[in-house]
Coordinates of C-alpha atoms in Angstrom, one line a residue:
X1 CA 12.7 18.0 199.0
X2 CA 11.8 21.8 198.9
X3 CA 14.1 22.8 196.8
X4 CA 13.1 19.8 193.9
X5 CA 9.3 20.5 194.4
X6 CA 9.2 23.9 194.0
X7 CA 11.6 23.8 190.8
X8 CA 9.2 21.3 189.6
X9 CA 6.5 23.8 189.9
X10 CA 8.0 26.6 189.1
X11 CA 9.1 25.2 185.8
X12 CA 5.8 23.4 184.8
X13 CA 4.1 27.1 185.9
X14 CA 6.7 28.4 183.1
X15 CA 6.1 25.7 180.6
X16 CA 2.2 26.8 180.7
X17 CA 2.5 30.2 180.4
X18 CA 5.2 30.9 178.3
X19 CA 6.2 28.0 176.9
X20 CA 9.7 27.3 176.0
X21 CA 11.5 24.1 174.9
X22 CA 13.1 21.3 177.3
X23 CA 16.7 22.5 176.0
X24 CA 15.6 26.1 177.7
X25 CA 13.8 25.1 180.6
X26 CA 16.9 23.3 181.8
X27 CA 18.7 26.5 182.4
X28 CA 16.1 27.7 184.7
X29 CA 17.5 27.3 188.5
X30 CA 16.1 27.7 191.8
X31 CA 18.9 28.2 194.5
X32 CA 19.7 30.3 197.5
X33 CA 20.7 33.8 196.3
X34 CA 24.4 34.2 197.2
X35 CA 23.5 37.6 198.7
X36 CA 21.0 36.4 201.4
X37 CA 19.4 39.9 201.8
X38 CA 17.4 39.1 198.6
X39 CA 15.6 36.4 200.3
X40 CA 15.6 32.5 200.9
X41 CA 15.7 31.5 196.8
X42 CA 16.3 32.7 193.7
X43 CA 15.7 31.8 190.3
X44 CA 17.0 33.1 186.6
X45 CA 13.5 32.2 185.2
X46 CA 13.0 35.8 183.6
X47 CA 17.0 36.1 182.1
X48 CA 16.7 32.7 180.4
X49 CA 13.1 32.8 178.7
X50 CA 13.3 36.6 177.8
X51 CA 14.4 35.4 174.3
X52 CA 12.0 32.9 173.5
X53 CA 9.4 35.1 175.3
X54 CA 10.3 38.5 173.4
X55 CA 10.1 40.3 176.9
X56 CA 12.8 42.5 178.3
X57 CA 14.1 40.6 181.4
X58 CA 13.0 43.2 183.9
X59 CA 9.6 43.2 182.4
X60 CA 9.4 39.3 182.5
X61 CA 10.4 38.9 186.3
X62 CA 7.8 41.5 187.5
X63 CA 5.2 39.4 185.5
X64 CA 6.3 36.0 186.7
X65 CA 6.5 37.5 190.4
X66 CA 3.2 38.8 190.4
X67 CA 1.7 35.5 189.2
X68 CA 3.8 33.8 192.0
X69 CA 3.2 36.3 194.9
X70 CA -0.8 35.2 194.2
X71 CA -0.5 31.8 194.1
X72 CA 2.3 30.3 196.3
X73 CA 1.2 29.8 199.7
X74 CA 4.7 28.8 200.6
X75 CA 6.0 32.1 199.9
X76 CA 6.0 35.4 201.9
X77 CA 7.9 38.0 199.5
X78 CA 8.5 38.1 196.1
X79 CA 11.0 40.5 194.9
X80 CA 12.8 41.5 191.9
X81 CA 16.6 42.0 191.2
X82 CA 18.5 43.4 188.2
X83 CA 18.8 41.8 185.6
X84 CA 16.3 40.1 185.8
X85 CA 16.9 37.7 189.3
X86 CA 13.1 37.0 191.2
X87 CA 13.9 36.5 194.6
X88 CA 11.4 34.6 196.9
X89 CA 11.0 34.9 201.1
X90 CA 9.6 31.8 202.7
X91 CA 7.1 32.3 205.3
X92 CA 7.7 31.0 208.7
X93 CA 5.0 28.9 209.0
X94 CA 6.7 26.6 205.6
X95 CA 9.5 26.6 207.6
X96 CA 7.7 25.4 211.0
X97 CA 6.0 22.9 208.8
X98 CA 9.4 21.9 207.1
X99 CA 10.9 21.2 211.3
X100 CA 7.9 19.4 212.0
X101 CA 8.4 16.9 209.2
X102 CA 12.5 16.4 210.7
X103 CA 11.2 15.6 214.0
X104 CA 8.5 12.8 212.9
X105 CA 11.3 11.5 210.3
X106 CA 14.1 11.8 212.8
X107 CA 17.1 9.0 211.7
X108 CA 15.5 8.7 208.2
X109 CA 14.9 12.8 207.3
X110 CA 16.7 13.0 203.9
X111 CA 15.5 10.1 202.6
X112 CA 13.5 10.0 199.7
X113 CA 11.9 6.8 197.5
X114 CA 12.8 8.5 194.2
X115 CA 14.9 5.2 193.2
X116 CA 12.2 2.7 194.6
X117 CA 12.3 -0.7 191.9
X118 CA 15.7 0.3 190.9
X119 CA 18.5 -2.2 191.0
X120 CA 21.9 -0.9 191.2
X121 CA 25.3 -2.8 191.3
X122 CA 27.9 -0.6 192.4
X123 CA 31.5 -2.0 192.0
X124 CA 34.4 -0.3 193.0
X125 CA 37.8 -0.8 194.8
X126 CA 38.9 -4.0 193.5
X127 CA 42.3 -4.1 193.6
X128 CA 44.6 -7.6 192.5
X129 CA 45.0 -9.5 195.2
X130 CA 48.7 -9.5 194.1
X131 CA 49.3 -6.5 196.4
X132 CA 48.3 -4.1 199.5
X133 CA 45.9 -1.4 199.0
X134 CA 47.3 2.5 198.2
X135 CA 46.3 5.5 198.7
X136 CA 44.0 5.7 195.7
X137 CA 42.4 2.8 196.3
X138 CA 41.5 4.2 200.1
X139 CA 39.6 7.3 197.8
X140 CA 37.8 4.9 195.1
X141 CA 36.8 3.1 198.4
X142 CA 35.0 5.6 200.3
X143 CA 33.7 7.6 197.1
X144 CA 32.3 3.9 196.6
X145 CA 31.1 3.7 200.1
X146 CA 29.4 6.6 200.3
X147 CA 27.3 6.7 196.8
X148 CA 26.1 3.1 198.3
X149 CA 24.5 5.2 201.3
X150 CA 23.6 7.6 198.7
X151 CA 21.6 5.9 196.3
X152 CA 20.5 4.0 199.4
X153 CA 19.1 7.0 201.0
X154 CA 17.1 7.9 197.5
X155 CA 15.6 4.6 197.7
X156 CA 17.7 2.5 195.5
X157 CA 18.5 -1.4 196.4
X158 CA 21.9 -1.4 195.9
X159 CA 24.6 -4.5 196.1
X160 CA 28.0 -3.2 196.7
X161 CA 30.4 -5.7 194.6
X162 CA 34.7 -6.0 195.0
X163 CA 35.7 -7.8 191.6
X164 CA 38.7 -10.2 192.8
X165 CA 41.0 -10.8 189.7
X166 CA 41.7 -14.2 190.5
X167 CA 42.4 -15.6 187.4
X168 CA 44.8 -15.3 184.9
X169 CA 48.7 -14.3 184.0
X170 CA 49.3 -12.1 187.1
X171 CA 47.9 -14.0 189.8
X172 CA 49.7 -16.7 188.3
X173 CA 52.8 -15.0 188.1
X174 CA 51.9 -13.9 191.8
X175 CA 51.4 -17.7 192.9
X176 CA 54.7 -18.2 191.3
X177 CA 56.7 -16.0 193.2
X178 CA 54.4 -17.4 196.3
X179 CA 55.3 -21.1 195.6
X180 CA 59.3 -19.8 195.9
X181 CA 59.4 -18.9 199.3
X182 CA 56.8 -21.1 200.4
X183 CA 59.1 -23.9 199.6
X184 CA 61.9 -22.3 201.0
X185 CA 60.4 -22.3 204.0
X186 CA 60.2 -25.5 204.4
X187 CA 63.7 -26.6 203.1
X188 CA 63.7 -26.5 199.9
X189 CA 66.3 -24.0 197.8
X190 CA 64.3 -22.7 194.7
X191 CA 65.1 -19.6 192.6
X192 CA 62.8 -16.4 192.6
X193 CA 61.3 -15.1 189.6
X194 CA 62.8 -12.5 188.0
X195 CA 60.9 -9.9 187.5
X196 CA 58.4 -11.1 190.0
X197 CA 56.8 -9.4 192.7
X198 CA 58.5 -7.1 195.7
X199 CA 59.4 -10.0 198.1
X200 CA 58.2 -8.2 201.0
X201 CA 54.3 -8.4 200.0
X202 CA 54.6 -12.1 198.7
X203 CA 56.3 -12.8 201.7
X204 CA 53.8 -11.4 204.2
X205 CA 51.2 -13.5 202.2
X206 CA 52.9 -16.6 202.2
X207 CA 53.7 -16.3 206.2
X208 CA 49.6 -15.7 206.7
X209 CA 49.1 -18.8 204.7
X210 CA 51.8 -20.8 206.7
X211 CA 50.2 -19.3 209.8
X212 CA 46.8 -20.8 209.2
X213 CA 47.7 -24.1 206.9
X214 CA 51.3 -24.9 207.6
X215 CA 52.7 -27.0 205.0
X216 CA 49.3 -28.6 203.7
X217 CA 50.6 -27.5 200.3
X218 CA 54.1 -29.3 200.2
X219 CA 54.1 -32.5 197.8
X220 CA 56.8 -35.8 198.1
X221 CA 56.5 -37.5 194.5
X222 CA 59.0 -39.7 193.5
X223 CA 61.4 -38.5 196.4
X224 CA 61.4 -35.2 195.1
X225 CA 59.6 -32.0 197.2
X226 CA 57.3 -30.1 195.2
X227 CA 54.3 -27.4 195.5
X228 CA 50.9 -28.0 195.1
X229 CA 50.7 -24.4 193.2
X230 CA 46.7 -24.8 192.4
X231 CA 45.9 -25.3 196.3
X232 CA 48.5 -22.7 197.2
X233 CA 46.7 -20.1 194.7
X234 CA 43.6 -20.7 196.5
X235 CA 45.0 -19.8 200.0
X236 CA 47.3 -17.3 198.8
X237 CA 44.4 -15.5 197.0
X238 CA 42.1 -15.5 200.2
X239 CA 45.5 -14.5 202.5
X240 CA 45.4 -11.3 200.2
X241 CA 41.9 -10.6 200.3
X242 CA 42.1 -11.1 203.7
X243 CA 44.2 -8.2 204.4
X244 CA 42.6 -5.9 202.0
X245 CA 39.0 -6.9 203.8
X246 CA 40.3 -6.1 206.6
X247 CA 42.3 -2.5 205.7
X248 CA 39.1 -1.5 204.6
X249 CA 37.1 -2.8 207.3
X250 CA 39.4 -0.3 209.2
X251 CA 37.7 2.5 207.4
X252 CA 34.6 1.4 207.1
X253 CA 33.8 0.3 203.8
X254 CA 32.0 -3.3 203.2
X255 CA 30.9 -5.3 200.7
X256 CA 27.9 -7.3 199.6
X257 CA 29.7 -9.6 197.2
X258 CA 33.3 -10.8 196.8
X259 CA 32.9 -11.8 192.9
X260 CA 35.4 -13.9 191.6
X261 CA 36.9 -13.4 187.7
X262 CA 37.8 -17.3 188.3
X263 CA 34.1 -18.2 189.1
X264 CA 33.4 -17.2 184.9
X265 CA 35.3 -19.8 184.1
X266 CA 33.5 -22.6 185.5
X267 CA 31.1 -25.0 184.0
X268 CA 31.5 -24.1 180.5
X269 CA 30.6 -20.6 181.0
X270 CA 33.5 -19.4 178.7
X271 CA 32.8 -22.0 175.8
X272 CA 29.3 -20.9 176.0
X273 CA 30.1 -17.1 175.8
X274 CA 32.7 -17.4 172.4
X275 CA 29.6 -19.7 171.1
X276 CA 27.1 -16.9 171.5
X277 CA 29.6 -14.1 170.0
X278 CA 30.1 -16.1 167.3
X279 CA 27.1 -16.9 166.1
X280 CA 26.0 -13.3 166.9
X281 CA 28.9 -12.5 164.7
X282 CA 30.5 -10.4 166.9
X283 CA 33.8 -12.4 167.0
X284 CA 36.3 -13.1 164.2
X285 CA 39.6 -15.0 164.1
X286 CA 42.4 -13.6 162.4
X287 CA 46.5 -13.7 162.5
X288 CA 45.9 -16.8 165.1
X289 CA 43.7 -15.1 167.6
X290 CA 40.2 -14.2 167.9
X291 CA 39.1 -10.7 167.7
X292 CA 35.6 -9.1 169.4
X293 CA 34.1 -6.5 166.8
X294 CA 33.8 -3.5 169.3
X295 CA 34.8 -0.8 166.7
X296 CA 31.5 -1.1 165.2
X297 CA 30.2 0.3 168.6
X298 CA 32.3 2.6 169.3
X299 CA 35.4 2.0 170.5
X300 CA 38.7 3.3 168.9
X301 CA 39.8 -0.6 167.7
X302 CA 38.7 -4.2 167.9
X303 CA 39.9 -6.3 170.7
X304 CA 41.5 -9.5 171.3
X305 CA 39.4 -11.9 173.3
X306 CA 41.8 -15.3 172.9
X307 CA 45.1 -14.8 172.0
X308 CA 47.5 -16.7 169.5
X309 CA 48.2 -19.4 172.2
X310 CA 44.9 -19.8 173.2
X311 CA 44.6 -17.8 176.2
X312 CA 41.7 -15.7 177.1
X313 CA 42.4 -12.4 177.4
X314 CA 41.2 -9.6 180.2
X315 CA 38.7 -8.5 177.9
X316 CA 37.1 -11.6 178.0
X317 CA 36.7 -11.7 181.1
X318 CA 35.0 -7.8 180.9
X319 CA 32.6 -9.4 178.4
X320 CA 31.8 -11.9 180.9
X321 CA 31.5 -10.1 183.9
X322 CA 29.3 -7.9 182.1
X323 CA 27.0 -10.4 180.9
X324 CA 27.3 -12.1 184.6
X325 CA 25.7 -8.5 185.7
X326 CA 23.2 -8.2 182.8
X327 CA 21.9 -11.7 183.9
X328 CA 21.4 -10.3 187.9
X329 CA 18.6 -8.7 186.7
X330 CA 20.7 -4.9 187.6
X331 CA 19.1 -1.8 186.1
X332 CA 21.9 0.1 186.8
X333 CA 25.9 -0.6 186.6
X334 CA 28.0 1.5 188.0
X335 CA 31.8 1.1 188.0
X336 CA 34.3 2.5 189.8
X337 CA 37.7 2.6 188.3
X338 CA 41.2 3.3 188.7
X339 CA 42.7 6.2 186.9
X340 CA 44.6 3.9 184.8
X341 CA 41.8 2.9 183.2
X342 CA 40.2 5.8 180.7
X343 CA 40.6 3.9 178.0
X344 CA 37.8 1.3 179.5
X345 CA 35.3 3.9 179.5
X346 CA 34.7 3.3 175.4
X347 CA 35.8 -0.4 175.9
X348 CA 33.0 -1.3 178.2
X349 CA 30.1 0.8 176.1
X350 CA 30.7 -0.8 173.2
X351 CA 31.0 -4.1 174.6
X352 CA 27.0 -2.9 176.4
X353 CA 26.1 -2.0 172.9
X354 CA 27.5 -5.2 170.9
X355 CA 25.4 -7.5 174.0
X356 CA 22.0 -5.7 173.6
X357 CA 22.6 -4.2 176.8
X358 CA 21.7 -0.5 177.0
X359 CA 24.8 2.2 177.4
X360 CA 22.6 4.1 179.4
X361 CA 22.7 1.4 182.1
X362 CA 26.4 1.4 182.8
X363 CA 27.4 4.6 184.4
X364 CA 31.5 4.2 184.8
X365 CA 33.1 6.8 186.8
X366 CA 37.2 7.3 186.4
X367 CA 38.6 8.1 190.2
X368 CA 42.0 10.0 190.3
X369 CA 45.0 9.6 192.4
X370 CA 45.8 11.0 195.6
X371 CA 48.9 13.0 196.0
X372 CA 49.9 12.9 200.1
X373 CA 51.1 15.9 201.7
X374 CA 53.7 16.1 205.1
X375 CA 55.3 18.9 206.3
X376 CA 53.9 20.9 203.6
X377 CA 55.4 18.9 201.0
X378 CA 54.6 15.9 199.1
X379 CA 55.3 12.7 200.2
X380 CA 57.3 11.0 198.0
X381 CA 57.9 7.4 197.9
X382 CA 59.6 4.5 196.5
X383 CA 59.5 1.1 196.2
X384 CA 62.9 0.5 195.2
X385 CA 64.0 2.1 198.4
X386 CA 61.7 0.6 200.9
X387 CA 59.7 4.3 201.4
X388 CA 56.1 2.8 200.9
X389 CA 52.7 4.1 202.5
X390 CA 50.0 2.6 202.0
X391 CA 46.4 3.5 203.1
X392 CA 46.5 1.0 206.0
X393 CA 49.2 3.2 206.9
X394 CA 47.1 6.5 206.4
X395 CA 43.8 5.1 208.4
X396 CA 46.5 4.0 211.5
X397 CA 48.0 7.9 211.2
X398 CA 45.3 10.1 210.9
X399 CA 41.8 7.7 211.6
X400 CA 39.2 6.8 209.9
X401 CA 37.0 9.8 209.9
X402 CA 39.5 11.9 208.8
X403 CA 40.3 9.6 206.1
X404 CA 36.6 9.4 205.1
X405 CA 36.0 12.9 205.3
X406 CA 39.1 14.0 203.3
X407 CA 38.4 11.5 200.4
X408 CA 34.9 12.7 200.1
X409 CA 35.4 16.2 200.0
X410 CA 36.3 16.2 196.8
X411 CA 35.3 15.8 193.3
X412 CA 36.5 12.5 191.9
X413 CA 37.3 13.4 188.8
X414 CA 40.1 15.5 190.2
X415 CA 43.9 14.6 192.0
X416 CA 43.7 15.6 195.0
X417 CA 45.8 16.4 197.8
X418 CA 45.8 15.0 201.2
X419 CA 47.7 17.1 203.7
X420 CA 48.3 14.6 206.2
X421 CA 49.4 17.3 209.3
X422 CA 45.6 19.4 208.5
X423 CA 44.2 15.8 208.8
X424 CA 45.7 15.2 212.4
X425 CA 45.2 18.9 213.8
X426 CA 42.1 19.0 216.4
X427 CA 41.6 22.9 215.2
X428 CA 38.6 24.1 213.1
X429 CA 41.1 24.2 210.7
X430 CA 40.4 20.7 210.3
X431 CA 37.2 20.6 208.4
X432 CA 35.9 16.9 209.5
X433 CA 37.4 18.4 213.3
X434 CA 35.7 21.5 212.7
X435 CA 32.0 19.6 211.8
X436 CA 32.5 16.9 214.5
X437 CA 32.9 19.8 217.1
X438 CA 29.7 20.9 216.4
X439 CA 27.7 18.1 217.0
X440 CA 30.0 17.4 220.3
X441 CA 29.0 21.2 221.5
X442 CA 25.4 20.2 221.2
X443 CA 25.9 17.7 223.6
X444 CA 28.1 20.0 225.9
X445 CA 24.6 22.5 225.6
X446 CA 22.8 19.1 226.8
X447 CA 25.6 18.0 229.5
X448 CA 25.0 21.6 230.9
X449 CA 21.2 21.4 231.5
X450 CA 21.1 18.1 232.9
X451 CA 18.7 16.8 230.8
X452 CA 18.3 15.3 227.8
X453 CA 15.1 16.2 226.1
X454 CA 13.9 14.0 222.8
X455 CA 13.8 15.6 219.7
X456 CA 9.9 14.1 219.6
X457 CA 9.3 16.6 222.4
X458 CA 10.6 20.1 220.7
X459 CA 7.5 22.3 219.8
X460 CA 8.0 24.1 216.5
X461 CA 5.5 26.6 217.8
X462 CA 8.2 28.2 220.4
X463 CA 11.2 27.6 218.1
X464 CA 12.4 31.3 217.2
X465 CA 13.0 32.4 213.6
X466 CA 14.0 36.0 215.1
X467 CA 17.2 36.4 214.1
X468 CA 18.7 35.7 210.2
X469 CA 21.2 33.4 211.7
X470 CA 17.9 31.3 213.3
X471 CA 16.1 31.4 210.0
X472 CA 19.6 30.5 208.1
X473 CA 19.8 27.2 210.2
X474 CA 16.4 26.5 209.6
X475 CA 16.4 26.8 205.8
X476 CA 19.5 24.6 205.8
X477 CA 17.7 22.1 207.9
X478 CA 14.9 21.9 205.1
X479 CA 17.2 21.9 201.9
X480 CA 19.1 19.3 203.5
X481 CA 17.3 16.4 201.4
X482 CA 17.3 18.4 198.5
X483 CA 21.4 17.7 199.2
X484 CA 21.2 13.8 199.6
X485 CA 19.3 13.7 195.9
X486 CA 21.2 16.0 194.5
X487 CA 24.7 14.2 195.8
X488 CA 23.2 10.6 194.5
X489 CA 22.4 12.0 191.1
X490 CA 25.6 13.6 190.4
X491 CA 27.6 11.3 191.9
X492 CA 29.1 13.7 194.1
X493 CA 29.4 13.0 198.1
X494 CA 31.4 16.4 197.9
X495 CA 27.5 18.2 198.1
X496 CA 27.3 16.3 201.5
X497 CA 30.7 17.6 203.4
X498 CA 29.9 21.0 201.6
X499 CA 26.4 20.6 203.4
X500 CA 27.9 19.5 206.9
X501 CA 30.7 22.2 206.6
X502 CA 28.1 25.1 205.6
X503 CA 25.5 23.9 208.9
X504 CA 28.8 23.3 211.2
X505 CA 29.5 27.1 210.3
X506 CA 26.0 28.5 210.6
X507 CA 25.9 26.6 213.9
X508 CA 29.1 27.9 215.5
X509 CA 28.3 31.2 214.6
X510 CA 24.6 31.1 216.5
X511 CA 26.6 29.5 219.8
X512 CA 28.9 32.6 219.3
X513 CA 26.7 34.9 219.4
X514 CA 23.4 34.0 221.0
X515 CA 22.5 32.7 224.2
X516 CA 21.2 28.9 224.7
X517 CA 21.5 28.7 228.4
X518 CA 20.5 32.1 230.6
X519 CA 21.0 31.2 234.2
X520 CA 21.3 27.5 234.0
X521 CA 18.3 27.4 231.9
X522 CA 17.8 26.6 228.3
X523 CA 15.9 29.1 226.2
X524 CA 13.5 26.4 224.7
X525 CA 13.1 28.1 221.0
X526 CA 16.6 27.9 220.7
X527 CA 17.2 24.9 222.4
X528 CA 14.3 23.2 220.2
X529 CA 16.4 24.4 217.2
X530 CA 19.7 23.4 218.1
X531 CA 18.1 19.6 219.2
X532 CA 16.9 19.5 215.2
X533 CA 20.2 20.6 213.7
X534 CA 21.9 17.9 215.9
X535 CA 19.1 14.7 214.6
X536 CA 20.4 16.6 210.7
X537 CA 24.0 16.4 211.6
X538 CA 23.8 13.0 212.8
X539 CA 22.0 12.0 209.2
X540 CA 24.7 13.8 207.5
X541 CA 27.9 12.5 208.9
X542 CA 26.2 9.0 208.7
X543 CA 26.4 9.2 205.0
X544 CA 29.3 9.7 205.0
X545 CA 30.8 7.0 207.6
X546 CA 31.6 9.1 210.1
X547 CA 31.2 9.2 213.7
X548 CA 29.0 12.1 215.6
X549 CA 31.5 12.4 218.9
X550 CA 30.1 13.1 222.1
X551 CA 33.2 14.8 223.6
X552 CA 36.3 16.1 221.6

């Protein structure tokens, strides 16, 4: 990571010198200048410790670059910019060096081991089974997806985990509405709930569990025909998670554990848990019910963990879960919600804080919805009247790359739209088209030559930094792992299609306007070049799911 080393020693160079406390020192950045004529990086070193230094800023770069210019070996150049900006050159040689460690890394360049001994359950997507995925479930899905490959990539053992809500009033009420037409099938008139759930999706359930099990759940007791609702929960419940397994199969996200809320209630477990709270005295009955004492930690109120008539509550099966996690030995929980659910964020910290479990461990990360755009205008839909797209819908319109791509590219803290038409045009105004076609000219270049020479057998020696386009795609080659630990730390798989779309660009532009094949033959420095940035892009899109096409 070139960038993350030499911040490292840039800022422990600064620390020695001129001291300067951790609150300043985190201001001080290292990053490619935005004017590229200034050189290959940049810092603000000077601007931010000119106050604790007493210096002017001016004066303070010049001094900082002289002491740099002596004593970094990586560095060619050192230069300084009003107000204060020291701008570095790297030497070609680095940058040889930097291609040489891509090509004896090859499928695993970018990966680093900065997470190495670090458990981490990442939860995300789960969705009732009382209903088909949407939209936003497709984005918390891939943003989940693709922070697994992250944090995987940094080193990280990570379980991916879909919590199925299996327990409780709703799939109940679900099971009810189930039981209904189940028995109808068969013969027997019974009355749908009101208020129960849109026919259409209980039906489809029910017919898959009719499909597989016929009438196995049909009773005859004293010459009357019932439902045996506990075994039809069961096969209801899998039906469902069948179909959302399988949905997201479709775009490629896959989980390590299926953990079912009904599972905490087995053997005692929930007995034992109200036992421990209230010896702990962090439960308390009163007006009937029992509360949990999560003000104390935080949270805006207390919350009810059994209600008046003896029913757990939700929340008790969040204390639960949680201490299910705590006892996996995790050191770090990450959950990915549903943007119905901010007011979860103080729930589940307290609740961390009341166990003995540290906040810091539980990162919880609020996705937002995902308004769809067609024929430039939103896409508006409605139960009532039957207009209902859903993301198995969206993966069968516009494919799974393009799904993956467009729910990645964007912070998920953010709505965000998803123009549906953009996502289907083969244009490079289609930004996963637009990256895709880059890797699929690189194999046109190979197609052309007639051969297909190993990324083991490219010479860095005869790769040409001539040009600044050369040297551009070279740097980006080398800051690219710099980009899969920055992504995994911030949460952000955005930094990655950012990445892919910047090198896509830098790369069309050098087929534009340089030569790779002169006469039939490839010019090897260029070729040797091009044959790295393809094993990068390849790394790249793989984070992210997505295919690197041959043809397009």
């Amino acid at each position: 990571m070139i960038i993350k080393e030499l911040a490292f020693r840039l800022e422990r160079y600064l620390e020695r010198i001129y001291g300067g406390s951790q609150d300043v020192m985190s201001s001080v950045s290292l990053s490619e200048p935005k004017n590229k004529k200034f050189g290959d990086l940049c810092t603000n070193a000077a601007m931010v410790l000119s106050g604790p230094a007493s210096t002017a800023p001016m004066d303070l770069a010049k001094d900082i670059s002289e002491n740099i210019a002596a004593s970094w070996t990586e560095v060619e150049d050192v230069n300084v910019a009003r107000p204060g900006f020291i701008n570095f050159k790297l030497k070609d040689s680095f940058l040889r060096d930097g291609l040489k460690q891509i090509i004896a890394s090859g499928p695993y360049y970018g990966e680093n081991d900065t997470g190495k001994g670090t458990r981490v359950n990442l939860e995300y997507v789960s969705s009732n089974p009382t209903g088909f995925l949407h939209i936003g479930h497709g984005r918390w899905g891939v943003l989940g997806d693709v922070l697994s490959r992250l944090y995987t990539a940094n080193g990280y053992d990570v379980v991916r985990e879909y919590y199925v809500n299996d327990h409780g009033s709703q799939v109940e009420r679900f099971v009810e509405c189930a039981s209904c037409l189940y028995a109808r099938y068969f013969g027997t008139e019974s009355e749908y709930p009101q208020d129960g759930y849109p026919q259409d999706t209980v039906s489809r359930a029910v017919d898959m569990v009719i499909q597989k099990e016929g009438k196995k759940y049909i009773r005859q007791e004293d010459g009357a025909t019932g439902v045996d609702t506990k075994g039809l929960q069961k096969a209801v419940v899998d039906a469902m998670l069948a179909e959302i397994g399988k949905t997201l199969y479709s775009m490629g996200v896959e989980f390590d554990v299926w953990f079912r809320e009904s599972s905490l209630y087995q053997l005692g477990n929930f007995e034992k848990v109200i036992q421990r709270l209230e010896e702990a005295g962090l439960a308390y009955e009163s007006d009937g019910a029992l509360w949990f004492r999560s003000s104390r930690f935080g949270d805006e109120k207390d919350r009810v963990i059994i209600r008046k008539d003896g029913q757990p509550t939700y929340f008790a099966s969040d204390i639960m879960y949680l201490l299910d996690k705590e006892s996996r030995s995790f050191d770090l929980l990450i959950y990915i919600l549903g943007a119905d659910h901010h007011g979860y964020v103080d729930r589940l910290r307290a609740t961390a804080s009341a166990l003995g479990i540290e906040r810091q461990k539980l990162d919880i990360i609020i996705g937002q919805l995902v308004n769809l755009i067609k024929d430039g205008r939103p896409l508006k839909m409605s139960r009532r009247k039957g207009k209902v797209y859903t993301l198995r819908d969206l993966i069968g319109e516009v494919g799974k790359d393009a799904v993956r791509y467009f729910f990645a590219d964007s912070s998920f803290d953010t709505p965000m739209d998803f123009d549906i038409d953009l996502a289907k045009q083969k244009s490079n105004q289609n930004p996963v088209f637009y990256v895709q076609y880059a890797h699929a000219r690189i194999e046109s270049i190979l197609a052309k030559i007639g051969q297909r020479p190993s990324l083991k057998q490219v010479q860095t020696s005869r790769i040409r930094l001539d040009t600044q386009s050369e040297r551009e795609i070279a740097k980006a080659l080398l800051f690219y792992p710099d980009e899969i630990h920055r992504a995994a730390g911030s949460n952000s798989p955005y930094f990655i299609t950012q990445y892919l779309y910047d090198l896509a660009s830098k790369f069309h532009y050098f087929y534009n306007h340089y030569r790779i094949i002169e006469d039939g033959k490839a010019d090897q420095g260029r070729l040797g070049l091009v044959l790295i940035l393809k094993q990068v892009l390849v790394n790249a899109l793989d984070i992210l799911g997505i295919e690197a096409p041959v043809k397009m």
